[in-house]
Short mmCIF file of C-alpha atoms in Angstrom, two decimals:
data_model
loop_
_atom_site.label_atom_id
_atom_site.label_comp_id
_atom_site.label_asym_id
_atom_site.label_seq_id
_atom_site.Cartn_x
_atom_site.Cartn_y
_atom_site.Cartn_z
CA MET A 940 101.13 -97.89 170.84
CA ARG A 941 103.43 -94.91 170.72
CA ASP A 942 101.93 -93.72 167.41
CA CYS A 943 98.48 -94.02 168.89
CA ARG A 944 99.41 -91.88 171.89
CA SER A 945 100.97 -89.29 169.58
CA ARG A 946 97.76 -89.14 167.52
CA MET A 947 95.59 -88.84 170.59
CA SER A 948 97.69 -85.95 171.93
CA ILE A 949 97.77 -83.86 168.71
CA LYS A 950 96.62 -80.31 169.37
CA SER A 951 94.44 -78.19 167.07
CA ARG A 952 93.91 -74.45 167.03
CA GLY A 953 90.47 -72.94 166.70
CA TRP A 954 88.27 -70.06 167.75
CA GLY A 955 88.60 -70.85 171.44
CA GLY A 956 92.24 -71.64 171.49
CA GLU A 957 93.86 -75.02 171.69
CA ILE A 958 91.57 -78.08 171.96
CA THR A 959 92.91 -81.47 172.76
CA ILE A 960 91.49 -84.13 170.46
CA LYS A 961 91.51 -86.75 173.25
CA ASN A 962 89.16 -84.51 175.31
CA VAL A 963 86.76 -84.20 172.35
CA PHE A 964 86.80 -87.95 171.94
CA SER A 965 86.08 -88.51 175.66
CA ARG A 966 83.11 -86.10 175.62
CA ASN A 967 81.70 -87.68 172.45
CA LEU A 968 81.98 -91.13 174.00
CA ALA A 969 80.25 -89.98 177.19
CA PHE A 970 77.43 -88.35 175.17
CA LEU A 971 77.00 -91.52 173.14
CA LEU A 972 76.81 -93.65 176.30
CA CYS A 973 74.25 -91.29 177.88
CA LEU A 974 72.13 -91.38 174.74
CA CYS A 975 72.18 -95.19 174.68
CA SER A 976 71.24 -95.30 178.37
CA PHE A 977 68.32 -92.95 177.75
CA PHE A 978 66.86 -95.10 174.97
CA ALA A 979 67.41 -98.28 176.97
CA GLY A 980 65.66 -96.77 180.00
CA THR A 981 62.74 -95.58 177.88
CA LEU A 982 62.31 -99.03 176.37
CA PHE A 983 62.37 -100.70 179.82
CA THR A 984 59.86 -98.21 181.23
CA ASN A 985 57.46 -98.76 178.36
CA ARG A 986 57.64 -102.49 178.86
CA LEU A 987 56.72 -102.06 182.53
CA CYS A 988 53.76 -99.85 181.65
CA MET A 989 52.45 -102.48 179.28
CA ILE A 990 52.29 -105.10 182.07
CA PRO A 991 48.68 -105.08 183.44
CA GLU A 992 48.13 -104.76 187.16
CA SER A 993 46.94 -107.87 188.92
CA TRP A 994 43.16 -107.92 189.44
CA PRO A 995 41.37 -109.45 192.38
CA SER A 996 39.52 -112.70 191.84
CA GLY A 997 35.96 -112.67 190.51
CA ILE A 998 34.52 -113.13 193.98
CA ALA A 999 36.72 -110.38 195.37
CA VAL A 1000 35.48 -107.97 192.70
CA ASP A 1001 31.90 -108.82 193.62
CA ARG A 1002 32.73 -108.27 197.25
CA ILE A 1003 34.09 -104.81 196.53
CA SER A 1004 31.34 -103.66 194.20
CA SER A 1005 28.32 -105.33 195.76
CA LYS A 1006 25.75 -103.42 197.79
CA PRO A 1007 23.15 -104.92 200.16
CA GLY A 1008 20.33 -103.93 197.84
CA ASP A 1009 22.03 -105.14 194.67
CA TYR A 1010 20.88 -108.75 194.69
CA ASN A 1011 21.93 -109.52 191.14
CA GLN A 1012 23.04 -112.72 189.54
CA LYS A 1013 26.70 -111.94 190.11
CA ILE A 1014 26.24 -111.83 193.89
CA ILE A 1015 24.14 -114.97 193.89
CA ALA A 1016 26.81 -116.80 191.92
CA ALA A 1017 29.50 -115.57 194.28
CA ALA A 1018 27.55 -116.68 197.33
CA ARG A 1019 26.94 -120.12 195.90
CA ALA A 1020 30.54 -120.47 194.80
CA ILE A 1021 31.71 -119.60 198.29
CA GLN A 1022 29.32 -122.01 199.92
CA GLU A 1023 30.07 -125.01 197.73
CA SER A 1024 32.96 -125.60 200.13
CA SER A 1025 31.04 -124.57 203.26
CA VAL A 1026 28.56 -127.42 203.51
CA HIS A 1027 29.65 -130.49 205.41
CA PRO A 1028 30.78 -133.03 202.76
CA GLY A 1029 28.85 -135.86 204.38
CA SER A 1030 25.65 -133.89 204.76
CA PRO A 1031 22.55 -135.98 203.99
CA MET A 1032 20.82 -132.68 203.21
CA ILE A 1033 22.90 -132.04 200.12
CA GLY A 1034 22.56 -135.20 198.08
CA ASP A 1035 23.66 -135.07 194.48
CA LEU A 1036 24.17 -131.93 192.40
CA LYS A 1037 20.79 -132.24 190.70
CA ALA A 1038 19.00 -132.22 194.04
CA VAL A 1039 20.83 -129.06 195.08
CA GLN A 1040 20.06 -127.33 191.79
CA SER A 1041 16.41 -128.35 192.02
CA ALA A 1042 16.13 -127.09 195.59
CA SER A 1043 17.76 -123.78 194.68
CA LYS A 1044 15.09 -123.07 192.05
CA LYS A 1045 12.18 -123.26 194.49
CA LYS A 1046 11.04 -120.05 196.14
CA TYR A 1047 10.46 -120.02 199.91
CA PHE A 1048 8.98 -117.39 202.16
CA MET A 1049 11.17 -118.20 205.15
CA VAL A 1050 13.95 -120.61 206.01
CA ILE A 1051 14.13 -121.41 209.72
CA GLY A 1052 17.38 -122.77 211.11
CA ILE A 1053 17.08 -124.25 214.60
CA ASN A 1054 20.46 -124.00 216.29
CA THR A 1055 21.21 -127.25 218.10
CA ALA A 1056 24.08 -129.22 219.63
CA PHE A 1057 25.17 -132.85 219.85
CA ASN A 1058 23.81 -133.35 223.36
CA SER A 1059 20.41 -131.78 222.60
CA ARG A 1060 18.53 -134.82 221.28
CA LYS A 1061 15.73 -134.43 223.88
CA ARG A 1062 15.31 -130.79 222.99
CA ARG A 1063 15.01 -131.64 219.32
CA ASP A 1064 12.43 -134.31 220.03
CA SER A 1065 10.40 -131.82 222.09
CA VAL A 1066 10.38 -129.42 219.14
CA ARG A 1067 9.38 -132.19 216.74
CA ALA A 1068 6.52 -133.14 219.05
CA THR A 1069 5.15 -129.59 219.21
CA TRP A 1070 5.62 -126.70 216.76
CA MET A 1071 7.72 -128.35 214.02
CA PRO A 1072 5.57 -130.47 211.65
CA GLN A 1073 6.87 -133.92 210.80
CA GLY A 1074 6.78 -136.30 207.83
CA GLU A 1075 4.31 -135.40 205.10
CA GLU A 1076 3.14 -132.33 206.98
CA ARG A 1077 6.64 -130.88 206.89
CA LYS A 1078 6.74 -131.43 203.12
CA LYS A 1079 3.39 -129.67 202.76
CA LEU A 1080 4.74 -126.84 204.87
CA GLU A 1081 7.65 -126.48 202.47
CA GLU A 1082 5.16 -126.23 199.60
CA LYS A 1083 3.61 -123.31 201.46
CA GLY A 1084 7.02 -121.66 201.58
CA ILE A 1085 8.27 -122.53 205.07
CA LEU A 1086 11.40 -124.69 205.35
CA ILE A 1087 12.71 -125.79 208.77
CA ARG A 1088 15.98 -127.55 209.57
CA PHE A 1089 18.01 -128.28 212.69
CA VAL A 1090 21.42 -126.69 212.15
CA ILE A 1091 24.57 -128.42 213.36
CA GLY A 1092 28.19 -128.77 212.31
CA HIS A 1093 30.53 -131.65 213.03
CA SER A 1094 32.82 -132.69 215.84
CA ALA A 1095 36.53 -131.98 215.99
CA THR A 1096 37.21 -135.66 215.24
CA ALA A 1097 35.90 -136.76 211.87
CA GLY A 1098 33.57 -139.74 212.03
CA SER A 1099 33.24 -139.62 215.80
CA ILE A 1100 30.40 -141.22 217.73
CA LEU A 1101 28.78 -137.77 217.96
CA ASP A 1102 28.68 -137.41 214.18
CA LYS A 1103 27.40 -140.95 213.72
CA ALA A 1104 24.57 -140.27 216.18
CA ILE A 1105 23.45 -137.24 214.16
CA GLU A 1106 23.68 -139.23 210.93
CA ALA A 1107 21.47 -141.94 212.45
CA GLU A 1108 18.97 -139.32 213.61
CA GLU A 1109 18.98 -137.80 210.15
CA LEU A 1110 18.07 -141.14 208.58
CA VAL A 1111 14.97 -141.24 210.77
CA HIS A 1112 13.82 -137.63 210.48
CA GLY A 1113 15.62 -136.04 207.53
CA ASP A 1114 15.49 -132.60 209.13
CA PHE A 1115 19.15 -131.53 209.50
CA LEU A 1116 21.32 -128.98 207.79
CA ARG A 1117 24.93 -130.02 208.39
CA LEU A 1118 27.50 -127.25 208.23
CA ASN A 1119 31.22 -127.28 207.55
CA HIS A 1120 31.80 -126.03 211.08
CA VAL A 1121 33.39 -127.48 214.21
CA GLU A 1122 30.85 -127.34 217.05
CA GLY A 1123 31.76 -125.49 220.25
CA TYR A 1124 30.15 -122.94 222.54
CA LEU A 1125 32.84 -120.37 221.83
CA GLU A 1126 32.30 -120.82 218.10
CA LEU A 1127 28.65 -119.70 217.92
CA SER A 1128 29.48 -116.51 216.01
CA ALA A 1129 31.29 -118.52 213.35
CA LYS A 1130 28.39 -120.97 213.23
CA THR A 1131 25.88 -118.17 212.72
CA LYS A 1132 27.93 -116.76 209.86
CA THR A 1133 28.24 -120.18 208.23
CA TYR A 1134 24.53 -120.94 208.70
CA PHE A 1135 23.31 -117.82 206.88
CA SER A 1136 25.92 -118.21 204.15
CA THR A 1137 24.98 -121.84 203.58
CA ALA A 1138 21.23 -121.28 203.76
CA VAL A 1139 21.21 -118.44 201.25
CA ALA A 1140 23.33 -120.52 198.87
CA LEU A 1141 20.98 -123.52 199.06
CA TRP A 1142 17.53 -121.93 199.28
CA ASP A 1143 16.05 -118.80 197.75
CA ALA A 1144 13.87 -117.25 200.45
CA GLU A 1145 12.58 -113.84 201.46
CA PHE A 1146 13.64 -114.29 205.09
CA TYR A 1147 16.20 -116.36 206.96
CA ILE A 1148 15.58 -117.04 210.65
CA LYS A 1149 17.77 -118.36 213.40
CA VAL A 1150 16.11 -119.79 216.52
CA ASP A 1151 17.43 -121.81 219.46
CA ASP A 1152 16.18 -125.34 220.11
CA ASP A 1153 14.76 -124.37 223.52
CA VAL A 1154 12.36 -121.71 222.19
CA HIS A 1155 8.69 -122.22 221.33
CA VAL A 1156 7.59 -120.79 217.98
CA ASN A 1157 4.15 -120.12 216.47
CA LEU A 1158 4.84 -120.39 212.75
CA ALA A 1159 1.77 -118.58 211.41
CA THR A 1160 2.26 -115.64 213.77
CA LEU A 1161 5.94 -115.44 212.91
CA GLY A 1162 5.11 -115.48 209.20
CA THR A 1163 2.48 -112.77 209.64
CA ILE A 1164 4.98 -110.52 211.43
CA LEU A 1165 7.60 -110.99 208.72
CA SER A 1166 5.13 -110.47 205.87
CA ARG A 1167 4.56 -106.90 207.03
CA HIS A 1168 8.19 -106.11 206.29
CA ARG A 1169 8.67 -107.96 203.03
CA VAL A 1170 8.82 -104.75 200.97
CA LYS A 1171 11.96 -103.69 202.81
CA PRO A 1172 15.08 -105.00 201.03
CA ARG A 1173 17.33 -104.86 204.10
CA VAL A 1174 15.46 -105.65 207.29
CA TYR A 1175 16.66 -107.06 210.62
CA ILE A 1176 13.84 -108.20 212.93
CA GLY A 1177 13.96 -109.31 216.54
CA CYS A 1178 13.70 -108.19 220.15
CA MET A 1179 16.26 -105.42 220.29
CA LYS A 1180 18.33 -104.97 223.42
CA SER A 1181 21.46 -103.22 224.63
CA GLY A 1182 22.95 -105.20 227.48
CA PRO A 1183 26.13 -104.45 229.46
CA VAL A 1184 29.53 -105.34 228.08
CA LEU A 1185 30.92 -107.82 230.61
CA SER A 1186 34.64 -107.25 231.07
CA LYS A 1187 35.22 -109.58 234.02
CA LYS A 1188 36.81 -112.89 233.09
CA GLY A 1189 35.07 -116.10 234.05
CA VAL A 1190 31.51 -114.75 233.97
CA LYS A 1191 28.94 -115.95 231.45
CA TYR A 1192 28.87 -113.87 228.27
CA HIS A 1193 32.31 -112.38 229.03
CA GLU A 1194 33.46 -110.12 226.20
CA PRO A 1195 37.27 -110.33 225.73
CA GLU A 1196 37.14 -107.30 223.44
CA PHE A 1197 35.28 -105.15 225.96
CA TRP A 1198 37.76 -102.32 225.44
CA LYS A 1199 36.35 -101.71 221.95
CA PHE A 1200 33.07 -100.55 223.46
CA GLY A 1201 34.47 -97.66 225.47
CA GLU A 1202 34.83 -97.40 229.21
CA VAL A 1203 34.22 -100.34 231.55
CA GLY A 1204 30.49 -100.56 232.30
CA ASN A 1205 29.34 -99.38 228.88
CA LYS A 1206 26.57 -101.12 226.97
CA TYR A 1207 26.54 -102.77 223.57
CA PHE A 1208 24.93 -101.13 220.56
CA ARG A 1209 21.31 -102.26 220.07
CA HIS A 1210 20.98 -105.69 218.54
CA ALA A 1211 18.46 -108.54 218.42
CA THR A 1212 18.53 -111.03 221.27
CA GLY A 1213 19.90 -114.37 220.17
CA GLN A 1214 16.92 -116.63 220.93
CA LEU A 1215 15.22 -115.73 217.63
CA TYR A 1216 15.86 -113.18 214.91
CA ALA A 1217 15.17 -112.83 211.20
CA ILE A 1218 16.99 -111.12 208.36
CA SER A 1219 16.02 -110.47 204.76
CA LYS A 1220 17.57 -112.12 201.74
CA ASP A 1221 19.80 -109.17 200.92
CA LEU A 1222 21.35 -109.20 204.39
CA ALA A 1223 21.89 -112.97 204.30
CA THR A 1224 23.61 -112.50 200.95
CA TYR A 1225 25.72 -109.70 202.38
CA ILE A 1226 26.95 -112.05 205.12
CA SER A 1227 27.71 -114.75 202.56
CA VAL A 1228 29.68 -112.52 200.20
CA ASN A 1229 31.62 -110.76 202.97
CA GLN A 1230 31.95 -113.59 205.46
CA ASP A 1231 35.74 -113.67 205.48
CA VAL A 1232 36.02 -110.05 206.67
CA LEU A 1233 33.16 -109.95 209.20
CA HIS A 1234 34.48 -109.78 212.74
CA LYS A 1235 33.32 -112.30 215.36
CA TYR A 1236 32.69 -111.17 218.94
CA ALA A 1237 32.27 -113.57 221.85
CA ASN A 1238 28.46 -113.43 221.69
CA GLU A 1239 26.82 -114.39 218.41
CA ASP A 1240 23.89 -111.97 218.68
CA VAL A 1241 26.36 -109.11 219.20
CA SER A 1242 28.36 -110.30 216.20
CA LEU A 1243 25.29 -110.33 213.95
CA GLY A 1244 24.30 -106.82 215.03
CA SER A 1245 27.82 -105.53 214.43
CA TRP A 1246 27.81 -106.80 210.83
CA PHE A 1247 24.96 -104.44 209.97
CA ILE A 1248 26.31 -101.29 211.59
CA GLY A 1249 27.03 -98.76 208.89
CA LEU A 1250 24.59 -100.35 206.44
CA ASP A 1251 21.24 -98.90 205.47
CA VAL A 1252 19.22 -101.47 207.44
CA ASP A 1253 15.69 -101.27 208.85
CA GLN A 1254 15.94 -102.52 212.42
CA VAL A 1255 12.56 -103.76 213.69
CA ASP A 1256 11.91 -104.31 217.39
CA ASP A 1257 8.90 -106.63 217.87
CA ARG A 1258 8.27 -107.85 221.42
CA ARG A 1259 6.07 -110.72 220.20
CA LEU A 1260 9.35 -112.44 219.34
CA CYS A 1261 10.38 -112.63 223.00
CA CYS A 1262 7.32 -113.42 225.12
CA GLY A 1263 7.72 -115.22 228.41
CA THR A 1264 6.39 -118.71 229.09
CA PRO A 1265 3.03 -119.15 230.88
CA PRO A 1266 1.42 -117.12 232.23
CA ASP A 1267 2.93 -114.32 230.09
CA CYS A 1268 2.21 -115.83 226.68
CA VAL A 1269 -1.27 -116.86 227.88
CA TRP A 1270 -2.13 -113.26 228.82
CA GLN A 1271 -0.74 -112.03 225.50
CA GLY A 1272 -2.96 -114.47 223.62
CA MET A 1273 -6.05 -113.47 225.61
CA SER A 1274 -5.43 -109.81 224.71
CA GLY A 1275 -5.33 -110.68 221.02
CA HIS A 1276 -1.55 -110.51 220.64
CA THR A 1277 -0.49 -114.10 220.02
CA CYS A 1278 3.21 -114.55 220.65
CA ALA A 1279 5.52 -115.66 217.86
CA ALA A 1280 8.19 -116.93 220.24
CA SER A 1281 8.25 -117.76 223.96
CA PHE A 1282 11.09 -118.48 226.37
CA ASP A 1283 12.38 -117.64 229.85
CA TRP A 1284 14.86 -114.79 230.05
CA ARG A 1285 16.55 -116.19 233.15
CA CYS A 1286 17.46 -119.35 231.22
CA SER A 1287 18.01 -117.69 227.81
CA GLY A 1288 15.45 -120.21 226.61
CA ILE A 1289 12.65 -122.29 228.09
CA CYS A 1290 13.92 -123.60 231.39
CA ARG A 1291 14.01 -127.41 231.25
CA SER A 1292 12.64 -127.14 227.72
CA ALA A 1293 12.69 -130.88 227.02
CA GLU A 1294 10.15 -131.36 229.82
CA ARG A 1295 8.18 -128.09 229.49
CA MET A 1296 7.93 -127.53 225.72
CA MET A 1297 4.67 -129.47 225.42
CA ASP A 1298 3.04 -127.48 228.23
CA VAL A 1299 4.06 -124.19 226.64
CA HIS A 1300 2.76 -125.40 223.29
CA GLN A 1301 -0.61 -126.47 224.68
CA ARG A 1302 -1.14 -123.24 226.61
CA CYS A 1303 0.42 -120.68 224.27
CA GLY A 1304 0.35 -122.35 220.87
CA GLU A 1305 -1.74 -120.83 218.08
CA ASP A 1306 -4.64 -122.65 216.48
CA LYS A 1307 -3.39 -125.85 214.82
CA ASN A 1308 -4.88 -124.78 211.48
CA ALA A 1309 -3.43 -121.28 211.56
CA VAL A 1310 -0.31 -122.11 209.57
CA TRP A 1311 -2.29 -124.15 207.03
CA ASN A 1312 -4.77 -121.34 206.43
CA ALA A 1313 -2.08 -118.69 206.08
CA ARG A 1314 -0.69 -117.69 202.69
CA PHE A 1315 2.81 -116.32 202.51
CA LEU A 1316 4.05 -116.96 198.97
CA GLU A 1317 2.95 -114.32 196.47
#
């Protein structure tokens, strides 16, 4: 140990004077350590750069890159993939996979979803007895390109008496579209989103319509109105309104997020009234692909209108989609402007519709052969 110290402390003379060998050794060791650290750091950095960034899922990529007018196969596949889990598992409408695939290949002009509830059996029967064809006639109507279904989800308790009643009704009529959705008045915005997403995944149509089960509809007139806008890829048709934003709690149609619409007393942006509205295939697909990021307001018609703000959408205001019940729709018919939809504004539908639907149909309904003589599919 002593010899080692003596060797390490030997001094040497040079151009700059005396240099201690132990200092030279320390600097050389430090330089060597720095050099090793540099190469090690470079190697580690290169390894990090070679690791690819994580990409979003296939559906997420479609959601980012898709545009309302770009109705390509990728978007269709994404919509159908999303909706495979959105249809109520026990739905009699779905059947086996072959039936779904077969149905998806057929082209329709319009798919009409009649929004209904568990306690609305009498309303549904009044619709079946008037403007909605039954049995073989409904099948013939589908061949002409018009598909109609009552739209309902399921109760909060699986297999409840409410669900069993709908299943029994379905066995008799076969006219339901069951959604993977828990029914509730405060959940209408979510139901609307799920309806359009499910419908566009199951059926290829030019237009998708939502109508309430207490509204009278003239199918041929409705189809004629829509056919005039079929060249527009993104069209939103209805009776446009801009009602007040109700900030007071406890009132009907209260909007908890009233503060988003400016000062108290402001009005909503213009949107179609909820009794009946129609959207084109591209917009239904847009809802399907982006459904998880579309905000839901308290009122479903407001929610739908908000989803299209910022998009290049043709908004069509047609007052034939919101005629009053007799005598209003009678006068409209006499003037040559047959109404496509009739209801009472004060009731947000036909007042006592289960009892009055037949009267409205007899007095304001179009000719019974009108829908059969019309041609909608090109």
